[in-house]
Amino acid sequence: PVQCAGCGVDGRELCASCRAGLAPDPVRTTAPGGLTVHAGAPYRGLVRRVLLACKREGRTPLAGPLAALLAAAIADAAPPPGVELCVVPSTRAAYRHRGFELARLVLARTGLGAVRVLAAARPHRQQKTLDREQRRANLHGVHRARGRLDGRRFLIVDDVVTTGATLAEAARAIREAGGEPVGAVAI
């Protein structure tokens, strides 16, 4: 790209001003089911534009600057020792289209890794045009654990949180397999 993902100025992937504007601004909320969610910054303005440029346009070098936001969310969540990071998997169709999972890519740029404990159980419709209740119904049963998770604790990682339905579904799949979701984080 020859234009900044944040402001459109020519010549940079992300100009110095926009890079500085991606400073963490932690947000806490609660997903359906009571799961505490920590995000590195509100999903609006510059953060939204940069995240979507990475996710939709495949501008993967932007994962580096976004990593500071995810790292701040993880620090804010302060997971106790022994808690594993678990990325919500993308749908097969989204992975085929993009060639990467945004949350996993950004998490890797933080220097942290995640365990692969969740898999897609069934396809589902895109969420962006659905309301809160439709999202919850659309996602019910879309994830499954790859095996038993007895005695293991997880901090769930996703790219963005709107209604929290995706995180609630991931937490359900973890609990169903005997694991314990202790919270969630997002960029």
XYZ file of C-alpha atoms in Angstrom:
187
model
C 0.000 0.000 0.000
C 1.085 3.533 -0.623
C -1.372 5.122 1.783
C -1.518 5.123 5.569
C -4.208 2.736 6.842
C -5.200 5.300 9.456
C -5.385 8.635 7.663
C -4.704 7.946 3.982
C -1.528 10.030 3.714
C 0.721 8.826 0.888
C 3.880 6.823 1.334
C 3.508 4.782 4.525
C 1.711 1.632 5.729
C 1.010 3.580 8.918
C 2.265 7.139 9.357
C 4.043 8.236 12.535
C 1.039 10.219 13.708
C -1.362 7.282 13.322
C 1.162 4.884 14.855
C 1.299 7.161 17.907
C -2.502 7.350 17.906
C -2.747 3.583 18.389
C -1.829 3.981 22.047
C -3.601 1.537 24.367
C -6.802 2.787 25.966
C -8.035 -0.308 27.855
C -11.747 -1.041 27.948
C -13.563 -3.590 30.126
C -16.966 -5.073 29.477
C -18.895 -8.251 30.139
C -19.885 -10.785 27.498
C -23.114 -12.771 27.706
C -22.749 -15.382 30.410
C -20.707 -13.054 32.635
C -17.290 -13.438 31.000
C -15.112 -10.377 31.702
C -13.627 -8.952 28.502
C -10.579 -6.665 28.298
C -9.874 -4.790 25.063
C -6.783 -2.761 24.252
C -8.839 0.165 22.929
C -12.397 1.000 21.847
C -13.284 -0.322 18.390
C -13.815 2.982 16.605
C -11.997 5.629 14.599
C -8.313 4.975 13.988
C -8.303 1.592 15.741
C -11.207 0.377 13.611
C -9.667 1.630 10.358
C -6.284 0.023 11.024
C -7.797 -3.240 12.228
C -10.062 -3.500 9.177
C -7.178 -2.685 6.816
C -5.268 -5.584 8.328
C -8.250 -7.949 8.416
C -10.090 -7.142 5.181
C -7.320 -5.829 2.951
C -4.654 -8.288 4.091
C -2.250 -5.562 5.216
C -0.545 -7.931 7.674
C 2.353 -5.598 8.604
C -0.285 -3.672 10.605
C -0.403 -6.616 13.040
C 2.757 -5.197 14.653
C 1.243 -1.868 15.703
C -2.009 -3.612 16.725
C -0.030 -5.972 18.975
C 0.526 -3.179 21.509
C -3.243 -2.944 21.982
C -3.649 -6.685 22.482
C -0.668 -6.785 24.866
C -2.298 -4.002 26.909
C -5.553 -5.976 27.061
C -3.698 -9.069 28.282
C -1.835 -7.035 30.884
C -5.113 -5.476 32.028
C -6.680 -8.950 32.340
C -3.673 -10.033 34.460
C -4.180 -13.761 33.927
C -2.942 -15.852 36.859
C -0.033 -18.268 36.324
C -1.009 -21.407 34.463
C -3.734 -19.767 32.381
C -3.401 -20.610 28.697
C -4.232 -18.299 25.810
C -6.859 -19.685 23.438
C -7.618 -17.894 20.157
C -11.155 -18.076 18.811
C -10.716 -19.789 15.440
C -11.805 -18.094 12.242
C -14.311 -19.846 10.055
C -12.849 -22.034 7.345
C -14.241 -19.666 4.711
C -12.666 -16.607 6.372
C -9.320 -18.374 6.654
C -9.423 -19.450 2.995
C -10.295 -15.883 1.971
C -7.645 -14.123 4.131
C -4.996 -16.784 4.521
C -4.532 -15.940 8.212
C -6.372 -15.596 11.513
C -6.106 -11.976 12.633
C -6.202 -12.599 16.386
C -3.536 -15.326 16.140
C -1.339 -13.127 13.916
C -1.547 -10.122 16.253
C -1.004 -12.330 19.316
C 2.157 -13.732 17.718
C 3.450 -10.153 17.304
C 3.138 -9.717 21.093
C 5.641 -12.547 21.521
C 2.999 -14.783 23.127
C 1.596 -17.992 21.772
C -1.734 -19.730 22.048
C -2.878 -23.289 22.323
C -5.198 -24.671 19.665
C -8.046 -26.116 21.683
C -11.072 -24.946 19.697
C -12.187 -25.936 16.227
C -15.131 -25.086 14.028
C -18.025 -27.503 14.561
C -20.308 -26.131 11.869
C -20.508 -23.202 9.432
C -22.511 -20.084 10.264
C -23.681 -16.846 8.656
C -21.654 -13.643 8.814
C -22.378 -11.731 12.001
C -22.056 -8.098 10.911
C -25.671 -7.619 9.763
C -27.264 -9.492 12.686
C -28.642 -8.040 15.910
C -27.585 -9.251 19.374
C -30.113 -12.108 19.648
C -29.591 -13.215 16.047
C -25.808 -13.322 16.632
C -26.224 -15.484 19.710
C -28.516 -17.924 17.874
C -26.304 -17.926 14.767
C -23.234 -18.894 16.786
C -24.708 -21.506 19.112
C -22.716 -24.709 18.639
C -20.234 -23.394 16.065
C -17.188 -24.243 18.204
C -16.064 -27.471 19.784
C -13.026 -28.403 21.819
C -10.460 -30.608 20.109
C -10.403 -32.859 23.170
C -10.990 -32.907 26.912
C -9.817 -29.789 28.762
C -10.321 -31.009 32.330
C -8.492 -28.860 34.887
C -7.181 -26.357 32.326
C -7.876 -22.619 32.494
C -8.067 -20.283 29.498
C -8.006 -16.619 28.572
C -9.917 -16.400 25.281
C -8.412 -14.164 22.566
C -10.380 -12.594 19.692
C -9.791 -9.686 17.329
C -12.844 -7.528 18.104
C -15.846 -7.696 20.407
C -19.208 -6.263 19.438
C -22.003 -8.131 21.236
C -19.746 -10.743 22.879
C -21.640 -13.637 21.275
C -18.480 -15.157 19.762
C -16.696 -15.101 23.110
C -19.716 -16.563 24.888
C -19.808 -19.417 22.366
C -16.067 -20.087 22.769
C -16.489 -20.106 26.561
C -19.398 -22.556 26.217
C -17.267 -24.950 24.150
C -14.413 -24.754 26.675
C -16.734 -25.397 29.624
C -18.436 -28.273 27.816
C -15.030 -29.954 27.441
C -14.215 -29.507 31.141
C -12.066 -26.374 30.891
C -12.522 -23.066 32.671
C -12.599 -19.744 30.785
C -11.239 -17.096 33.184
C -11.843 -14.113 30.878
C -11.325 -12.814 27.379
C -9.198 -10.234 25.573
C -9.465 -8.432 22.248
C -7.490 -5.896 20.253
